[in-house]
CSV table of C-alpha atoms and ligand atoms in Angstrom, one decimal:
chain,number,residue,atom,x,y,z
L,1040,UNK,CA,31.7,44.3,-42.1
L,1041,UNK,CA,30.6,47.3,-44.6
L,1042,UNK,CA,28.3,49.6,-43.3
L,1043,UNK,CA,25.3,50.7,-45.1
L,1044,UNK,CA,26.2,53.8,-45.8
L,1045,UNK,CA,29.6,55.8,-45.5
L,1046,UNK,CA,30.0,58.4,-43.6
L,1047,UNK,CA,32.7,59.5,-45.8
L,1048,UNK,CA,30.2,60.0,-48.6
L,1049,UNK,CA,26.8,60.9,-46.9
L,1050,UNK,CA,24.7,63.3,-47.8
L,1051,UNK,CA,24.1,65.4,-45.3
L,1052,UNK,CA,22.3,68.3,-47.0
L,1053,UNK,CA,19.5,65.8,-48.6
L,1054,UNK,CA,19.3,64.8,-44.9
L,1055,UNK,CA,18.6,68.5,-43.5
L,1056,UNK,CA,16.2,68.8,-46.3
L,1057,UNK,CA,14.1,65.5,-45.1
L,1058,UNK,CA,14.3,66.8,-41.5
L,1059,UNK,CA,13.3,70.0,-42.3
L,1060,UNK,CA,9.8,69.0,-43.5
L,1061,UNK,CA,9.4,68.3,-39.4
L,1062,UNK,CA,7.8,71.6,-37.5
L,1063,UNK,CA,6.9,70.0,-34.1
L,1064,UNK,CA,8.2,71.3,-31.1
L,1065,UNK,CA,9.3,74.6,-29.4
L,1066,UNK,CA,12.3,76.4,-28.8
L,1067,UNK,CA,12.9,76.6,-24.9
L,1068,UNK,CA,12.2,80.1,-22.9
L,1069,UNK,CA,14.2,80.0,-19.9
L,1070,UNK,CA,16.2,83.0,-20.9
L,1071,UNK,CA,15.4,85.7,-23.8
L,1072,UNK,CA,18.5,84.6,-26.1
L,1073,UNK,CA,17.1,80.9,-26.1
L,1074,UNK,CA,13.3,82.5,-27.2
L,1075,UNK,CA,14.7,84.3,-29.2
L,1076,UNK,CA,16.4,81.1,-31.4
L,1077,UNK,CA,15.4,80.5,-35.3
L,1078,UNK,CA,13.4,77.5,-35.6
L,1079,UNK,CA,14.4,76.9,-38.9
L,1080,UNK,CA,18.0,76.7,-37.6
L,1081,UNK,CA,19.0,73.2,-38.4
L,1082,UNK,CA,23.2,72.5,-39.6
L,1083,UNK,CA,24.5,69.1,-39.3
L,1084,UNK,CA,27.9,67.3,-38.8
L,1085,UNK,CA,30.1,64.5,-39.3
L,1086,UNK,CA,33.8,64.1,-37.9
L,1087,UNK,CA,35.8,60.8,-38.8
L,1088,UNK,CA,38.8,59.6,-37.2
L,1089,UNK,CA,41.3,60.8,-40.1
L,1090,UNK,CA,40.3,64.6,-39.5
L,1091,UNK,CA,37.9,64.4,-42.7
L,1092,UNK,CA,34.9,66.9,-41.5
L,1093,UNK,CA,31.7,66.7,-43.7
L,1094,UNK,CA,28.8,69.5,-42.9
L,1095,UNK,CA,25.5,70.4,-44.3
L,1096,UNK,CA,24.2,74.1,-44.9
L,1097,UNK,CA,24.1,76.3,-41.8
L,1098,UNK,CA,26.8,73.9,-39.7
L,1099,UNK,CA,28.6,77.2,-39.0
L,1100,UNK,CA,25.7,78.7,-37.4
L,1101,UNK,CA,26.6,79.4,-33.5
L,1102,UNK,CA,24.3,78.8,-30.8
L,1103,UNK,CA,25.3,78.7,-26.5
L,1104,UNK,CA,26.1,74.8,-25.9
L,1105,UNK,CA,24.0,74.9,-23.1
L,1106,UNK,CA,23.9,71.3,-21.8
L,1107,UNK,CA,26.1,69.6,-24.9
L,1108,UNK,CA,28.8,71.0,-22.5
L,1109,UNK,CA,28.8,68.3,-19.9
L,1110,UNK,CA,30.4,66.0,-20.9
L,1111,UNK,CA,33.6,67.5,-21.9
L,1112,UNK,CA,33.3,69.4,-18.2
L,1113,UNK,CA,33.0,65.8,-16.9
L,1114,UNK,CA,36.2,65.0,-18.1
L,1115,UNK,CA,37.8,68.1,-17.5
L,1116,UNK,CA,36.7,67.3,-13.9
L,1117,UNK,CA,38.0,63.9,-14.4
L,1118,UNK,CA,41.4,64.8,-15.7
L,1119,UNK,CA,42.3,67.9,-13.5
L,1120,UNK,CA,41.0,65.7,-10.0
L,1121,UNK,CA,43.4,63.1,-11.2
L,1122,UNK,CA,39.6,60.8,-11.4
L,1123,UNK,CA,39.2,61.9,-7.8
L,1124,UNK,CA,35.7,63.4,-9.8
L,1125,UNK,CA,34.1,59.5,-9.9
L,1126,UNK,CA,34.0,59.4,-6.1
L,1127,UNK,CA,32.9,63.1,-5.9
L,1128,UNK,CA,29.5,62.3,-8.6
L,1129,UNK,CA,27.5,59.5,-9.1
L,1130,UNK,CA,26.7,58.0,-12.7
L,1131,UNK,CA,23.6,56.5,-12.7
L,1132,UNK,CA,20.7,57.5,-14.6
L,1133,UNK,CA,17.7,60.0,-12.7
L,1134,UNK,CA,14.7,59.2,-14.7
L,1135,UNK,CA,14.0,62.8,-14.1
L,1136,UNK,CA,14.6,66.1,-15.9
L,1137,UNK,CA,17.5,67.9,-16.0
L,1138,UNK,CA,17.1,70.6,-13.7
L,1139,UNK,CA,15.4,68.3,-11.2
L,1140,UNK,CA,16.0,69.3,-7.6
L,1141,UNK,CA,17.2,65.6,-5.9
L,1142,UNK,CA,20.6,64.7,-5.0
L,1143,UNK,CA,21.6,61.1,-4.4
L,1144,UNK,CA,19.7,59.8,-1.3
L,1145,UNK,CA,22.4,58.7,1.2
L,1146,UNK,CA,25.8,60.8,-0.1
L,1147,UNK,CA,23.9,64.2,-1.3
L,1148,UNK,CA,26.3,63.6,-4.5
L,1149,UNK,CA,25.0,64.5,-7.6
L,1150,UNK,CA,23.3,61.7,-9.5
L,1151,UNK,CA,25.1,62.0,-12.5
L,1152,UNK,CA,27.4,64.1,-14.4
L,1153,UNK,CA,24.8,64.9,-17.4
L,1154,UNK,CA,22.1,66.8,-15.5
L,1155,UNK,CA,22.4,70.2,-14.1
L,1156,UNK,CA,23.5,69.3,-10.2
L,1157,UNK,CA,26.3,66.8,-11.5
L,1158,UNK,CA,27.5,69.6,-13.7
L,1159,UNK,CA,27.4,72.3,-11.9
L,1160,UNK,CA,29.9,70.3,-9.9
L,1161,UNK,CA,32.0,69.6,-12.7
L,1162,UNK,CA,32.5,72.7,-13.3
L,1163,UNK,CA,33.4,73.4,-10.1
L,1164,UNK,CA,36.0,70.4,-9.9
L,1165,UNK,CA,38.4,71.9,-12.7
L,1166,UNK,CA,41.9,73.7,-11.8
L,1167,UNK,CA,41.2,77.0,-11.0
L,1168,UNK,CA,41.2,79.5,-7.5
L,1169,UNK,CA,38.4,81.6,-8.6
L,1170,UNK,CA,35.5,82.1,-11.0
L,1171,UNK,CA,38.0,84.0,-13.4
L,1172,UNK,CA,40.4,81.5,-13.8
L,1173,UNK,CA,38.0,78.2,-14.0
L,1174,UNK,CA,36.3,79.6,-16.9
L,1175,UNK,CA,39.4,80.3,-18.3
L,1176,UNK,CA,40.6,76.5,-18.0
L,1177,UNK,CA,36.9,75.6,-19.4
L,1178,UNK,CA,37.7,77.6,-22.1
L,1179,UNK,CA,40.9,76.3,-22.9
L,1180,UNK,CA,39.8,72.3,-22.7
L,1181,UNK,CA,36.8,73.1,-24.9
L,1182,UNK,CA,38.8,74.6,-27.2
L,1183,UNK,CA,41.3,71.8,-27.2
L,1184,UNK,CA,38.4,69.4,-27.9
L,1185,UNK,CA,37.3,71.7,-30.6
L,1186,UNK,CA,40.6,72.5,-32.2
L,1187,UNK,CA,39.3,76.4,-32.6
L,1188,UNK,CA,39.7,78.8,-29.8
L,1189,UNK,CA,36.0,79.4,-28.4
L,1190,UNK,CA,34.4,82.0,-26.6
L,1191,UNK,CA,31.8,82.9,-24.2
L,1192,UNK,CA,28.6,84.6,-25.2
L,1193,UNK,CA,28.8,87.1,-21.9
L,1194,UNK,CA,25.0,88.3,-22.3
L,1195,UNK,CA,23.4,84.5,-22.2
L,1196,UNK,CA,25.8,83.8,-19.6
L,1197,UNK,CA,25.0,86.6,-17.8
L,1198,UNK,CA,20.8,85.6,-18.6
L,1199,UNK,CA,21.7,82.3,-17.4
L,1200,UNK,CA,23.5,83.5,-13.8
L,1201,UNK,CA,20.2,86.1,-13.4
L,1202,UNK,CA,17.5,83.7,-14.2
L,1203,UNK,CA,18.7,80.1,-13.2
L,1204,UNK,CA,17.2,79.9,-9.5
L,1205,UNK,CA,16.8,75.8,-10.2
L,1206,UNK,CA,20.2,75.9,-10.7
L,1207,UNK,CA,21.1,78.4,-7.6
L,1208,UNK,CA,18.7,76.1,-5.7
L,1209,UNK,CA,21.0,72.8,-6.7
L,1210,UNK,CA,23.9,74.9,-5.7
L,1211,UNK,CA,22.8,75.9,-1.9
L,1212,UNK,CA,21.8,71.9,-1.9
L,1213,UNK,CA,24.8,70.7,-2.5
L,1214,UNK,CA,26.9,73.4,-0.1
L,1215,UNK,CA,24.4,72.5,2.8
L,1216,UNK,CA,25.3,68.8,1.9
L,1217,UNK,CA,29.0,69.3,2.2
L,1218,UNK,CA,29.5,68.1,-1.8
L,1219,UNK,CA,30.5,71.7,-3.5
L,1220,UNK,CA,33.3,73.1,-1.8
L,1221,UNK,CA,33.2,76.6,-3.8
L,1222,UNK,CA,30.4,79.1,-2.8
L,1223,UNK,CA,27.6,78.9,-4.6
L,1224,UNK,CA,27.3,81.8,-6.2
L,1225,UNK,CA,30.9,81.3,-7.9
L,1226,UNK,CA,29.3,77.4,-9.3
L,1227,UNK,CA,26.4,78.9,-10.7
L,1228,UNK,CA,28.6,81.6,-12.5
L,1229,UNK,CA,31.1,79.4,-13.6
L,1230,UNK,CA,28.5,77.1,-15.2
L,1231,UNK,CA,27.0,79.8,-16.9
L,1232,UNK,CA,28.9,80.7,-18.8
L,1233,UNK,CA,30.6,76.9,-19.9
L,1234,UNK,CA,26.7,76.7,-20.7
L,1235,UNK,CA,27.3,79.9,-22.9
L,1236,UNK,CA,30.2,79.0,-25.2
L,1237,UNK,CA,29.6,79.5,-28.5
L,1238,UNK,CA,29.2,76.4,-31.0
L,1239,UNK,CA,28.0,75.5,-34.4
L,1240,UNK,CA,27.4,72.1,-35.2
L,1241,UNK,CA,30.6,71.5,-37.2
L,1242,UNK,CA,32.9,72.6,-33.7
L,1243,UNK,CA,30.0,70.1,-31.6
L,1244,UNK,CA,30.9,67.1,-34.6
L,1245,UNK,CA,34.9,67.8,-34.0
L,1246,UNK,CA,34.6,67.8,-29.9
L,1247,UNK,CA,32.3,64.5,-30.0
L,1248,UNK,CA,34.6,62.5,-32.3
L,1249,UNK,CA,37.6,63.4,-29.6
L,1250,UNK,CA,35.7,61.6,-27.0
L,1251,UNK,CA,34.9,58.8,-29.9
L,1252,UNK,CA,38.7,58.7,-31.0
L,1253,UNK,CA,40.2,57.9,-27.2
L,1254,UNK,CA,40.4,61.4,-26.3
L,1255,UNK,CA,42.5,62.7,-29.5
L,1256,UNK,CA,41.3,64.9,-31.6
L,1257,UNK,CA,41.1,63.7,-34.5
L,1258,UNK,CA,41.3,67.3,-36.5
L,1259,UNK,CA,44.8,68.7,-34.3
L,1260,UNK,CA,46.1,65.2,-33.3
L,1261,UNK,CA,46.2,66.4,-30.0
L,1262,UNK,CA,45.3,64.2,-27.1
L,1263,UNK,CA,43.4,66.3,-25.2
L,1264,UNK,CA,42.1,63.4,-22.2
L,1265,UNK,CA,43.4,60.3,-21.4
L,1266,UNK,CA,41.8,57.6,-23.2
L,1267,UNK,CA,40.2,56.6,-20.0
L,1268,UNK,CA,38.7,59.6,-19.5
L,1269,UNK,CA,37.1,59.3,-22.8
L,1270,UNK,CA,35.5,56.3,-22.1
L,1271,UNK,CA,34.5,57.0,-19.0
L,1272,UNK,CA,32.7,60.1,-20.2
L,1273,UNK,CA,31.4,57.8,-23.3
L,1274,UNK,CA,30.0,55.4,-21.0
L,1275,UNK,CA,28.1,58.0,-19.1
L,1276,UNK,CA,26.6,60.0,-22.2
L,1277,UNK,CA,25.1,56.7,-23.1
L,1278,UNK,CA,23.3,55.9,-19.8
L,1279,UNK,CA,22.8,59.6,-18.9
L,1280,UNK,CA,22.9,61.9,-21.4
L,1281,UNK,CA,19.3,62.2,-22.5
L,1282,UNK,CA,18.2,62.5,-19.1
L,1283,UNK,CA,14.8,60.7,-18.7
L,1284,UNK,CA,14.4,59.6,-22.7
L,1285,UNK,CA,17.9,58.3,-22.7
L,1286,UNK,CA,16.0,54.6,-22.3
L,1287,UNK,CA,14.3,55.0,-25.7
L,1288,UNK,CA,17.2,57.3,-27.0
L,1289,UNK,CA,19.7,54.3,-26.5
L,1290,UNK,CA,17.1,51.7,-28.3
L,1291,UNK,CA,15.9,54.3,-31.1
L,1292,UNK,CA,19.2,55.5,-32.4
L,1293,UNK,CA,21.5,53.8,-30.3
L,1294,UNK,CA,25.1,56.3,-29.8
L,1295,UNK,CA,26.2,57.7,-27.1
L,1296,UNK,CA,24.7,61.2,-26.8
L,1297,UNK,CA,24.1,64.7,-25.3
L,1298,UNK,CA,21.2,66.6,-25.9
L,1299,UNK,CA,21.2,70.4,-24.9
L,1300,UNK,CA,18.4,72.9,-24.5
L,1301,UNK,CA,19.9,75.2,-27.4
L,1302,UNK,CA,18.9,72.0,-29.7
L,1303,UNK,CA,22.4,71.3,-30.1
L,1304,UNK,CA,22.9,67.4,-29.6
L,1305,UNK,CA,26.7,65.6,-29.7
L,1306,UNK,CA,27.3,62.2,-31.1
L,1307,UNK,CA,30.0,59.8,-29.8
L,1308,UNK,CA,30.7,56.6,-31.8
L,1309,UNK,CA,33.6,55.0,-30.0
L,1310,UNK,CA,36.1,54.3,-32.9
L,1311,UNK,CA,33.6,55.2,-35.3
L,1312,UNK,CA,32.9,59.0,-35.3
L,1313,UNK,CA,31.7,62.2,-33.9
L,1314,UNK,CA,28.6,64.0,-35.0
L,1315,UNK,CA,26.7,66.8,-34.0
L,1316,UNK,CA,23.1,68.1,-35.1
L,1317,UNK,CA,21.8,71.6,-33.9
L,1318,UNK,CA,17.9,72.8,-34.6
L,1319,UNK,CA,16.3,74.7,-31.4
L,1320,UNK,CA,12.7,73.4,-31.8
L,1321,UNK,CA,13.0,70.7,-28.7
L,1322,UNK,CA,10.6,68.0,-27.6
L,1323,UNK,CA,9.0,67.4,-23.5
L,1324,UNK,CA,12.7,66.3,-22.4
L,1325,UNK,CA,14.4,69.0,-24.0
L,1326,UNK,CA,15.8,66.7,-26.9
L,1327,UNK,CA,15.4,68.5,-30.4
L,1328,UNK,CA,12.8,67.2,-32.6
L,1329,UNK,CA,14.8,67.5,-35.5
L,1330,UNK,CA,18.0,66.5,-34.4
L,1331,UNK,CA,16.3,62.8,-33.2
L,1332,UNK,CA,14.9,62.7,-36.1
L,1333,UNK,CA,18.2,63.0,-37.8
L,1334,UNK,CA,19.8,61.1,-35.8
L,1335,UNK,CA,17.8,58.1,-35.7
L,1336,UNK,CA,18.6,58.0,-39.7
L,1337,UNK,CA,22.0,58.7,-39.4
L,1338,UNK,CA,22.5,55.4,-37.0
L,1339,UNK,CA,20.1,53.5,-39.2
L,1340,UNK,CA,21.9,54.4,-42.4
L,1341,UNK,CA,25.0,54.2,-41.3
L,1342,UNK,CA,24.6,51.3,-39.2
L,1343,UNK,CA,26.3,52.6,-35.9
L,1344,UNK,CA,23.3,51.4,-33.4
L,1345,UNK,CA,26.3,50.6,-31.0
L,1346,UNK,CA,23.8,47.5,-30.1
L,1347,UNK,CA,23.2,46.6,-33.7
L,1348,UNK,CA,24.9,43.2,-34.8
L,1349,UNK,CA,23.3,42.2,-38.0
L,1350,UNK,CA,23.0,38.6,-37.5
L,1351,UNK,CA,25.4,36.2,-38.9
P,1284,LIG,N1,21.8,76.2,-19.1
P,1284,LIG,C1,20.7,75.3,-19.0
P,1284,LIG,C2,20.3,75.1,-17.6
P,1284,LIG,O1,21.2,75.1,-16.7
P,1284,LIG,C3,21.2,74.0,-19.7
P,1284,LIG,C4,20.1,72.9,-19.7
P,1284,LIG,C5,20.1,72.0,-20.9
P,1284,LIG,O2,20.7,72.4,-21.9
P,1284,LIG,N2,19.4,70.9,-20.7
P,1284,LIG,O3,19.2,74.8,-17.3
């Protein structure tokens, strides 16, 4: 079947310049480096299975990752527990947003690995004795998904240890439930600053189409997770991972996707690619209005609505 449009030919730049014409939305406040964002930020990728990365103007510009980080600390979790992470998290979708105070009624799990409680835990779950050494690991698997060696912006990570009480709040929750096992202090710290690494939209593109290609990446040939892993952590970015609009996310554009508070969002097409959009101005779920925007014409004119048979 030939797709409408190919990837390896698209234009992203005349893209940005359609999207840009779009100034709704605002860029979130939770800590000053996040108010502080450019809302007329807006870079775009593509990664394809071959390696071939395609970018439009401004896909170098960095931002924290914020939430886009879950999923790869979901499989982290999953790989260093040896999958042990499954029973430890559930993976069903909250309806809620993503700093909502509720753990799963009956185990005091954390719904899901793609809101703040389930990845908090995550974060938790990976190899490491202390704070030091987990974010080190992070570090290391992010950057093996991203085939660049990434860092950690210290003063957003230090904003987002100071000012995220929700997130303290989840943490005490889920010590007084018995489900985090490492004080909470140290899960809100390490989380922090995963939620700080430094990405532009080219590094996001790169790390989605690992997930996309089995867990290799496609730029390094490294396989960075087991391909189970990958789809594992696929599955769940497409029921999950745009918390309570990921219903009309998964009809609209159809892919597998994270959104983050930075207005990064991460594309997963299994077998397909990996793509990445980053603008900060963010819609009521904390989904960038720009990046939906682009990425409901990106799955339209490529045709990758994973649900999208043309009929035949
Ligand atoms: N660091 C943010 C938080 O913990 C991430 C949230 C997000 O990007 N949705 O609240």
């Amino acid at each position: 079947m030939t797709r409408r449009a190919d990837a390896r030919s698209y234009d992203l730049d005349a893209l940005r310049d359609r999207v840009m014409t779009e100034r709704g939305g605002s860029v979130h406040d939770s800590i000053p480096q996040l108010a502080d964002a450019d809302p007329g930020l807006c870079g775009l990728a593509l990664a394809l299975p071959d390696g071939t990365v395609r970018t439009s103007a401004q896909a170098d510009v960095a931002v924290s990752v914020q939430s886009a980080v879950k999923p790869f600390l979901f499989a982290l979790a999953l790989l260093d527990t040896g999958g042990d992470a499954l029973h430890r998290i559930g993976i069903e979708p909250t309806g809620e947003a993503f700093d909502a105070i509720k753990l799963e009624t009956g185990t005091g799990r954390p719904p899901n690995p793609m809101v703040n409680a389930g990845a908090l835990l995550t974060a938790a779950l990976v190899d490491g004795d202390d704070v030091d050494a987990r974010t080190e690991r992070i570090l290391r698997g992010l950057s093996a998904f991203a085939a660049r060696d990434l860092e950690v912006d210290e003063d957003v990570a230090r904003s987002e240890h100071l000012l995220g009480d929700r997130n303290h709040a989840l943490a005490h929750l889920m010590r007084a439930e018995g489900t985090l096992r490492v004080g909470a202090d140290d899960a809100v710290a390490v989380y922090a600053r995963a939620c700080a690494v430094l990405v532009d939209a080219r590094t996001l593109a790169v790390m989605g189409a690992t997930l996309a290609c089995g867990g290799r990446n496609p730029v390094s040939g490294e396989q960075v997770v087991p391909t189970e892993v990958a789809r594992d952590v696929v599955s769940v970015m497409a029921t999950c991972g745009v918390y309570d609009g990921s219903g009309r996310w998964m009809r609209a554009v159809g892919v597998p996707a994270k959104s983050s508070v930075s207005g990064g969002i991460v594309l997963s097409v299994p077998g397909v690619l990996g793509g990445a959009v980053i603008s900060p101005p963010l819609d009521e779920q904390g989904t960038s209005v720009r990046g939906r925007i682009a990425c409901e014409a990106l799955s339209a004119e490529l045709d990758v609505h994973v649900f999208g048979a043309r009929a035949r």
